[in-house]
Coordinates of C-alpha atoms in Angstrom, one line a residue:
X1 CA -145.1 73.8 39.8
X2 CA -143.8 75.6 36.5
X3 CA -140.7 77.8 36.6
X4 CA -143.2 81.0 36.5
X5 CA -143.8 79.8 40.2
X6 CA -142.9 79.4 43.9
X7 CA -144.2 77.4 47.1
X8 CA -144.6 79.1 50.1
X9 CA -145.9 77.6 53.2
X10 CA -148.2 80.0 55.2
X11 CA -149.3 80.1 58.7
X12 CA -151.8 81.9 60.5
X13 CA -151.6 82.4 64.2
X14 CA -153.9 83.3 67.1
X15 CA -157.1 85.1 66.2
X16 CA -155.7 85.1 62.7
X17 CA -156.2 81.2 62.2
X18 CA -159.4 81.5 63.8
X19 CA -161.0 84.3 61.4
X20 CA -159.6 82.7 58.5
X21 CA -160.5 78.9 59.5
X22 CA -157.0 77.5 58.7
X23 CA -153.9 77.3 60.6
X24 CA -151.9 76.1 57.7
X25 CA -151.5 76.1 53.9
X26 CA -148.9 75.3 51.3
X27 CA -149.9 77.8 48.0
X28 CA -148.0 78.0 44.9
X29 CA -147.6 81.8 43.5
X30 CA -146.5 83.3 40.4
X31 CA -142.9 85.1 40.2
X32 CA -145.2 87.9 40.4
X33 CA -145.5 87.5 44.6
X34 CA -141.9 89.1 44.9
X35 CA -142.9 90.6 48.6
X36 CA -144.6 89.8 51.5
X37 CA -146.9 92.4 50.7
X38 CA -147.6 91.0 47.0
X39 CA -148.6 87.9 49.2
X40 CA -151.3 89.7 51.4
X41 CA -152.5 91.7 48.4
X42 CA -153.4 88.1 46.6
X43 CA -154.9 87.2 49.8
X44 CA -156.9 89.6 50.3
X45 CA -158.7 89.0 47.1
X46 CA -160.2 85.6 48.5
X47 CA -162.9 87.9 50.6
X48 CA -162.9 89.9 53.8
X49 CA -161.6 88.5 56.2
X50 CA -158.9 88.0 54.6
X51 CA -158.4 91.3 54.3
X52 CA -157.4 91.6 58.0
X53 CA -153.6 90.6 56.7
X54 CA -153.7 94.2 55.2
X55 CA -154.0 95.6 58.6
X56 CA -150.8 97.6 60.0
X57 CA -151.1 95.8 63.0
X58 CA -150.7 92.6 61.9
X59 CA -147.1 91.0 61.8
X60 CA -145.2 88.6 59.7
X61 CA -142.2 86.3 59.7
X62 CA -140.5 84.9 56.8
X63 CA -138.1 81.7 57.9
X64 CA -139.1 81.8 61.4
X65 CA -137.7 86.0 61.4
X66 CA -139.7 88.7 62.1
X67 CA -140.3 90.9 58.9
X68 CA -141.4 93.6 56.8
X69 CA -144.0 93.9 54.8
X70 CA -141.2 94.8 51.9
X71 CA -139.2 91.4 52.8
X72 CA -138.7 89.2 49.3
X73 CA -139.6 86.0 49.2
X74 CA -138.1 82.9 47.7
X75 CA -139.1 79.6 46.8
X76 CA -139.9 77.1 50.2
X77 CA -139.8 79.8 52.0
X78 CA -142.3 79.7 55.4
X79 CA -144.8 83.0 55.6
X80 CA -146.4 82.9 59.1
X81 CA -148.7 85.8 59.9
X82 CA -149.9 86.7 63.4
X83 CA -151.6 89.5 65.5
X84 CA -150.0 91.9 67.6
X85 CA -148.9 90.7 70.7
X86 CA -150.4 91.8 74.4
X87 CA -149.0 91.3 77.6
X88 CA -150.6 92.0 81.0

């Protein structure tokens, strides 16, 4: 890692892990990835279904607290990323 970057660990939940075939990853950014929403635009540039993080519906935490899309991010910080939740 260079000063021109950040660590961020990512998790997918539910459905989300299963489309994307990963639960987990630790990815390094550049200072560039200020949002959440910088995050899941250089996501979505790895192919479709990656593209599902763009959806409205889909949620985020950063640090284990439900977010924005607009929340910064910080170096070590934990990005998880799950569907909307049902209940019956």
């Amino acid at each position: 890692m260079t000063a021109s970057e950040k660590t961020l660990s990512i998790l997918y939940f539910a459905s989300l892990g299963e489309t994307l075939r990963t639960n987990s990853e630790t990815l390094a950014v550049d200072n560039s990835v200020v949002s959440v929403s910088d995050l899941i635009a250089l996501l979505a540039l790895r192919g479709e279904n990656w593209q599902l993080l763009q959806d409205k519906t889909t949620k985020c935490a950063v640090n284990q607290t439900i977010a924005s899309k607009d929340q910064p991010l910080n170096h070590n910080d934990e990005v998880a990323f799950f569907p909307p939740v049902t209940g019956g």
